C-alpha positions as MATLAB code, in Angstrom:
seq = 'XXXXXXXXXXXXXXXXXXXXXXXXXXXXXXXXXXXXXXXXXXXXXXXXXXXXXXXXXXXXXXXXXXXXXXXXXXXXXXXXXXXXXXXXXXXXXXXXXXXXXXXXXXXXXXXXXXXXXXXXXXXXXXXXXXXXXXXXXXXXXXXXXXXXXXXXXXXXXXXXXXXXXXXXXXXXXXXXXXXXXXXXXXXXXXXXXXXXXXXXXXXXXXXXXXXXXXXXXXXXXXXXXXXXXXXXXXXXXXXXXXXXXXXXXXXXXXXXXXXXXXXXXXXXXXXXXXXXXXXXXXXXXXXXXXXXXXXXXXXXXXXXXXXXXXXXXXXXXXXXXXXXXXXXXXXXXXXXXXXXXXXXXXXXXXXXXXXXXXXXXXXXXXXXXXXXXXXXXXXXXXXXXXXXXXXXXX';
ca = [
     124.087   77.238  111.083;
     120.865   76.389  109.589;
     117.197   77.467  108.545;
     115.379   79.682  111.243;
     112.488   82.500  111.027;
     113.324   85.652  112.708;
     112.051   89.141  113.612;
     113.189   92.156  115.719;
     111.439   92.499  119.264;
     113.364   95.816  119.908;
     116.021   97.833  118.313;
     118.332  100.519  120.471;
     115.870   99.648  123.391;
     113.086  100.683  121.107;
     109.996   98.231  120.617;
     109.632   97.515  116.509;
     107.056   95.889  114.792;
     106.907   92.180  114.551;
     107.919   91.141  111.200;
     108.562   87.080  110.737;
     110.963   86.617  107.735;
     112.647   83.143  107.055;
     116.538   83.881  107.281;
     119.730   81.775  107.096;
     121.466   82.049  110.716;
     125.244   81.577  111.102;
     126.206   81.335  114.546;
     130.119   82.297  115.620;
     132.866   82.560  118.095;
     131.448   86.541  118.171;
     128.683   87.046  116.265;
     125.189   86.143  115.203;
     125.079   86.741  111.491;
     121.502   86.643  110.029;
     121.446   86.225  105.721;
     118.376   86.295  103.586;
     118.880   82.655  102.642;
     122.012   79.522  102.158;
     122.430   80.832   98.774;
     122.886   84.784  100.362;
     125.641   82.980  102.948;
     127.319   80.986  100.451;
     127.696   83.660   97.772;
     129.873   85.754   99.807;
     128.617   88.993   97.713;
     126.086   90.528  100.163;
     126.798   91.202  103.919;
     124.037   89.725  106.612;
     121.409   91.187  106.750;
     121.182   91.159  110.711;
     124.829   91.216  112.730;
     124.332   90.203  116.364;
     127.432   90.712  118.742;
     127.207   88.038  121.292;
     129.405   89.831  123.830;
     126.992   89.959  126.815;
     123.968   89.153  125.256;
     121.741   86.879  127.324;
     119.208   84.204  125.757;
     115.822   83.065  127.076;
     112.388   81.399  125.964;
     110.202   83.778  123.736;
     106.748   83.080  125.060;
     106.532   86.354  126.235;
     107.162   87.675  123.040;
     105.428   85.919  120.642;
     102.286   83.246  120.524;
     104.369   81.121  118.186;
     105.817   77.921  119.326;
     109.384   76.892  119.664;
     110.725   80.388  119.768;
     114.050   81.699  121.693;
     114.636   84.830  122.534;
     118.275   86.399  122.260;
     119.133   90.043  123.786;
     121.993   92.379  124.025;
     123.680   94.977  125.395;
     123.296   97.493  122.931;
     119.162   97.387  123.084;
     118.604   94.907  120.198;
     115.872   91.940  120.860;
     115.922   88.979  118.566;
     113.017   86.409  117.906;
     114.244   82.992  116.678;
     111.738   80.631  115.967;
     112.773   76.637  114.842;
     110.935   73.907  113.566;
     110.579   71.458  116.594;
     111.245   71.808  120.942;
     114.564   70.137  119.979;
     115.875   72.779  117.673;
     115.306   75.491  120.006;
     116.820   73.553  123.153;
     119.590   73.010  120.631;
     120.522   76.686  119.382;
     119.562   78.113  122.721;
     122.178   75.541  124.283;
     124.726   76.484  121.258;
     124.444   80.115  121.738;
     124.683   80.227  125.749;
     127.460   78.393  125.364;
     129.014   80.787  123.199;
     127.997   83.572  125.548;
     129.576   82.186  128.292;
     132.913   81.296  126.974;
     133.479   85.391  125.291;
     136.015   87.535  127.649;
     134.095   89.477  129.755;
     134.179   93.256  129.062;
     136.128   95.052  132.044;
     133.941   96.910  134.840;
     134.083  100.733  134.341;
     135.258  101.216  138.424;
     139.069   99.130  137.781;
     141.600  102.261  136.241;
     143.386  101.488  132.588;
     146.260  101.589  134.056;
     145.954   98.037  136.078;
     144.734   96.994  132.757;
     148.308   96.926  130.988;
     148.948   97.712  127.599;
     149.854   95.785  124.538;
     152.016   98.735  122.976;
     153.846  100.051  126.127;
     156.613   97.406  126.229;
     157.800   95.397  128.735;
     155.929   95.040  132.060;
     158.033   96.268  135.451;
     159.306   94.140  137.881;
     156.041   93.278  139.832;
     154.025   92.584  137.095;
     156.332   89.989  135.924;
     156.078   88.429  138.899;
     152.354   88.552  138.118;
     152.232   86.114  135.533;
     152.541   85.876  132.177;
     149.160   87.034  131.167;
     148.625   89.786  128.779;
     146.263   92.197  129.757;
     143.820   94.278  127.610;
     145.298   97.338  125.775;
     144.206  100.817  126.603;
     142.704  101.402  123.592;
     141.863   99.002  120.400;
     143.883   99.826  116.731;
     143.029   98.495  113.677;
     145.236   99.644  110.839;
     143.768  100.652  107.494;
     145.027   99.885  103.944;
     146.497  103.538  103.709;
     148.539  102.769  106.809;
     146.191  105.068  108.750;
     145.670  103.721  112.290;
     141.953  104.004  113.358;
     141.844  103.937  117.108;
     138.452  103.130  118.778;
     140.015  103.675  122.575;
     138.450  106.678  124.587;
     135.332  106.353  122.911;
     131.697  105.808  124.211;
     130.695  102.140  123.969;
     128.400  102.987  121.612;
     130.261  104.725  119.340;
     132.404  101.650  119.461;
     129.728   99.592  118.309;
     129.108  101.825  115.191;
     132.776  101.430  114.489;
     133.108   97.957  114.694;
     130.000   97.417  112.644;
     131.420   99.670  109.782;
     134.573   97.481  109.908;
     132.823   94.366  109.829;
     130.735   95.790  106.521;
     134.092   96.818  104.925;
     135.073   93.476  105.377;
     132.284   91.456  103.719;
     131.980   94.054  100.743;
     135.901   93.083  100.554;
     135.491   89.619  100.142;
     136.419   87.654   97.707;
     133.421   86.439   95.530;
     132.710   82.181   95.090;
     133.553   82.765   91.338;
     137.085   84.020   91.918;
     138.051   81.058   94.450;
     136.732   78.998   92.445;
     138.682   80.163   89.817;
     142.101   80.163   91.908;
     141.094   76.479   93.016;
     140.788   77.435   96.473;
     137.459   76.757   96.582;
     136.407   73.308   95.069;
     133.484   71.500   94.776;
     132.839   68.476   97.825;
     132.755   65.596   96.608;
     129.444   64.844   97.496;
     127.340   67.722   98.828;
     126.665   70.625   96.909;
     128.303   69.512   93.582;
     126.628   68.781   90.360;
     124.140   65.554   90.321;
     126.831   63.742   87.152;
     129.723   64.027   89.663;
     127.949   62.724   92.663;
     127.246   59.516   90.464;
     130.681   59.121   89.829;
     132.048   55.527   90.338;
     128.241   54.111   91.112;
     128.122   50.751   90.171;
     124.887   49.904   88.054;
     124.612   46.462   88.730;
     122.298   47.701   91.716;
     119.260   47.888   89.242;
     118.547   51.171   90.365;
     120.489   52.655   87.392;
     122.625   56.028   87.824;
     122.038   57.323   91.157;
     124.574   58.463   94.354;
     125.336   56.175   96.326;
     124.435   58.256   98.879;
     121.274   58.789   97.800;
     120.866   55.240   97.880;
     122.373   54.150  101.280;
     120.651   56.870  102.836;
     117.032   55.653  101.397;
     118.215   52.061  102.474;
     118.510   52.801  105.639;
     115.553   55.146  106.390;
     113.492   51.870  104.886;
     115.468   49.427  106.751;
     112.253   49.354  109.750;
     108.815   49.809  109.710;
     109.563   51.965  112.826;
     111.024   54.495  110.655;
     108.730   54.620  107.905;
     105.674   55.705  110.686;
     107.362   57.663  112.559;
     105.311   60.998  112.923;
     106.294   63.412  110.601;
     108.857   61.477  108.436;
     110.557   64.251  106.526;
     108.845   67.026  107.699;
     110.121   67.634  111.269;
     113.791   68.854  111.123;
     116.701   66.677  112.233;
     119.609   67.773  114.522;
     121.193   70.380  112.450;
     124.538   69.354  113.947;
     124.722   65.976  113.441;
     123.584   66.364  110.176;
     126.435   68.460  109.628;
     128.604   65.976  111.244;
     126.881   63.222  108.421;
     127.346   65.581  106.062;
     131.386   65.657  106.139;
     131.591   62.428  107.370;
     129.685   61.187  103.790;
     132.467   63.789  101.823;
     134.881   61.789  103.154;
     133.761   58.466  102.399;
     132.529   57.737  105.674;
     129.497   55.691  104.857;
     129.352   54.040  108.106;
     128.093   57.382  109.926;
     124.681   56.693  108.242;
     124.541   52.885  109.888;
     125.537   54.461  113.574;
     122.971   56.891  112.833;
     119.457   56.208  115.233;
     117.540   59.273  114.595;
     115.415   58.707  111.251;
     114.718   62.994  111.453;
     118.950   63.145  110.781;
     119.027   60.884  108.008;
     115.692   62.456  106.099;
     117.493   65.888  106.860;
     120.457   65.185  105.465;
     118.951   63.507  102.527;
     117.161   66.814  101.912;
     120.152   68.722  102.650;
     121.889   67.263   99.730;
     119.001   67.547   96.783;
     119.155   71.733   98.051;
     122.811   71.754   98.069;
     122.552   70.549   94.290;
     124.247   73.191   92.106;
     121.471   72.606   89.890;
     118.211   71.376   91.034;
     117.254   67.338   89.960;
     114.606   69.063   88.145;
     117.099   71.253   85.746;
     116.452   75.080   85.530;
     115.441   74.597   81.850;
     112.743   72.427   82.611;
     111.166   74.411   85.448;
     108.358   76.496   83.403;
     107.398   73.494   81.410;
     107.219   71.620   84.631;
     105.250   74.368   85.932;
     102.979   74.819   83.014;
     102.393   70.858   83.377;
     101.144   71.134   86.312;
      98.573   73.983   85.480;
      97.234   72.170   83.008;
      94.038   70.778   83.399;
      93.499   68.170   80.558;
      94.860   64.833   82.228;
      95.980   62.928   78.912;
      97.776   66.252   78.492;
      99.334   66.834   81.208;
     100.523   63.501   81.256;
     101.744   63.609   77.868;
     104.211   66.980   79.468;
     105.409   65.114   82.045;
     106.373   61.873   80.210;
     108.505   64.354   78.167;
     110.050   66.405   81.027;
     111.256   63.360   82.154;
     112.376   61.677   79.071;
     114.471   64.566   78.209;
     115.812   64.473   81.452;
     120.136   63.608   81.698;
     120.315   60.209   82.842;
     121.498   60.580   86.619;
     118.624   63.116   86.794;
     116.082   60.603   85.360;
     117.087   57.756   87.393;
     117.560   59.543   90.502;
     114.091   61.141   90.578;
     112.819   57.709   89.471;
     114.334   56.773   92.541;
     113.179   58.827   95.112;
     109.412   59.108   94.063;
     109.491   55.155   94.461;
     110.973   56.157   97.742;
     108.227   58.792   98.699;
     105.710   56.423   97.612;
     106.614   54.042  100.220;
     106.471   57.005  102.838;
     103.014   57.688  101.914;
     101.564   53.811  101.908;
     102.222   54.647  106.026;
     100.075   57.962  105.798;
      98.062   56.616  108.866;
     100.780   56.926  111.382;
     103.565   59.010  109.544;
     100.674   61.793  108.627;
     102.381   61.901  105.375;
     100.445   61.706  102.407;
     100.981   63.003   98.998;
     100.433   66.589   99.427;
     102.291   67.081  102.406;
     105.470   65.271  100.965;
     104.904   67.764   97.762;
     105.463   70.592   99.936;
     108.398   68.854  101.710;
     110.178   68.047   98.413;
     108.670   71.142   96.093;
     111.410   73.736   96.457;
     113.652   71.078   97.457;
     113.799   69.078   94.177;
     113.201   72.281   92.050;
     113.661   76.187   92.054;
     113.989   79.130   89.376;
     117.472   79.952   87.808;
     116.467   83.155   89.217;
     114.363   84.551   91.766;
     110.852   84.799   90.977;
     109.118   88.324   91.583;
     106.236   86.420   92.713;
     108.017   83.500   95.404;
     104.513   82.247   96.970;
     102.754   81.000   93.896;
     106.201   79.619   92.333;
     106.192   77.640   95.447;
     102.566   76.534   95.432;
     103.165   75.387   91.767;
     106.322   73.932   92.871;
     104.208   71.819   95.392;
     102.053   70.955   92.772;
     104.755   69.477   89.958;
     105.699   66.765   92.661;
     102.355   66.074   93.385;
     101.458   65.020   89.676;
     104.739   63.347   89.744;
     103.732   60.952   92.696;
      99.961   60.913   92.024;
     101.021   59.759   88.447;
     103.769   57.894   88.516;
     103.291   54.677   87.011;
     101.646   56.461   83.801;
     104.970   58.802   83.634;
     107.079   56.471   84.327;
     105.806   53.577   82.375;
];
């Protein structure tokens, strides 16, 4: 799963309009789910926007397509042509590999010319005498019954494949309308917080020794900047922060780290996976390091064009700041800093590590009618914060 821009080639077999929309994609054993955004996936309220049934699809470079780089290309039975474009060659070797794979390892759907009745049954009891000797394989049912919640059986056997496809899809929307919202889970305690990623800043400080000098930040945070620093090598590679990682193995660091796995960061080689997963865990934040109650003062800081003034906003935004919030993004801009004294081989100077780290370090309670410039202003906060540091700060 991960980050990926998207748009339909064709639809039914019918050529659509390109329209390139950034989209959340969740790939599984079956399907290709497609949600507005992390938040959209994670909420469990709203179904995917996009549902892609793997069964038979085929997957292929999208240069044809499109004039956009690093783009894959996934198609289906049923018509339906999918553009996915990623961030870097690797990511697209990566999901294209993922996906194939997936492909490949689906039951194949039986040819039309072999009769139903070599096919066996599920519900017609126990096989004769020669299909014993067969084996012990079950064969695929006649027809396919899924039973209601009025004890109705809904039977999608003798029906056209593409009426089958309608059905299935109506099922699968039935079930994510049926699912239990985050906030009910949570209150059950089935669902709890990790202890690490995507928990509030306060408890990811907990039991962080401050005899580091750094004050109250994750460890984490810090083991992950330690490392990333640990070489020169690192700090100009091409880049830093703003090519993607291997989403996978920064999944892999990501549940290693919830488990107290530290090590997984010092086996780590590829500086992309550790600045990935560094950003993965500021967006994973239940509330931003820059709290939702300081975004529009943040924002109207950064608008403001008087200098001692501006100033004077910041030094307060950040003095009214929680503790773990103040030291942590005391922390990291030091951090970023660093990046940018290597501008001349990493290509990273301030602006472009603002738009990295904008809507990564803060975003709206709620979704802004106007996305784009809250962005752009976004950008803008965290470049005051860097350009200025040492008179915020001070």
């Amino acid at each position: 799963e991960g980050p990926l821009h998207y748009t339909k080639i064709s639809e039914s077999g019918k050529r659509t309009r390109k329209n390139w929309s950034s989209a959340y994609v969740v790939l599984t054993d079956l399907f290709l789910f497609i949600y507005k955004d992390m938040k959209a996936f994670h909420s469990h309220k709203s179904p995917p926007e996009v549902t892609v049934e793997l069964q038979g699809a085929e997957v292929g470079s999208g240069e044809k397509v499109s004039g956009r780089k690093h783009v894959l290309l996934v198609s289906t039975p049923q018509g339906l042509q999918l553009a996915l474009q990623c961030d870097n060659i690797n990511s697209v070797l990566h999901w294209a590999t993922t996906i194939q794979h997936t492909v490949r390892i689906l039951p194949k759907m039986p040819t039309p010319d072999v009769p139903n009745s070599k096919l066996g049954s599920i519900a017609e009891g126990p096989a004769g005498p020669e299909e014993g000797r067969k084996g012990t394989s079950i064969g695929r049912s006649k027809s396919v019954n899924f039973k209601n919640k009025d004890d109705s059986i809904e039977d999608l056997g003798g029906v056209s494949p593409t009426e089958g496809q309608v059905k299935i899809k109506e099922i699968l929307k039935k079930f994510f309308h049926k699912r239990p919202s985050m906030e009910s889970l949570v209150k059950k305690g089935i669902w709890k917080d990790e202890p690490v990623f995507g928990c509030y800043l306060e408890q990811a400080c907990g039991g962080v020794s401050h005899s580091t000098g750094v004050g109250k930040v994750p460890l984490f945070v810090q083991k992950c900047v330690s490392f990333i620093e640990s070489s020169e090598e690192n700090m100009k590679t091409d880049g830093l922060y703003r090519a993607s990682g291997n989403l996978s193995q920064i999944q892999k660091i990501r549940l290693q780290i919830d488990q107290n796995n530290y090590s997984a960061l010092e086996r780590e080689e590829d500086v992309h996976v550790l600045t990935g997963a560094l950003k993965l865990f500021f967006r994973e934040l239940k509330e931003p390091l820059i709290p939702y109650k300081q975004f529009s003062k943040a924002i109207k800081a950064s608008t403001t064009k008087n200098k001692k003034e501006r100033l004077s906003i910041f030094a307060e935004i950040v003095k009214s700041l929680p503790t773990a919030n103040r030291d942590t993004l005391k922390f990291l801009l030091q951090h970023l800093l660093k990046v940018t004294k290597y501008q001349e081989h990493n290509r990273m100077h301030m602006a472009n590590v603002a738009i990295v780290f904008g809507p990564t370090l803060m975003w709206p309670e709620q979704e802004s009618k106007n996305m784009a410039l809250d962005l752009l202003q976004q950008n803008m906060v965290i470049e005051a914060l860097l350009s200025d540091y040492h008179l915020i700060f001070k």
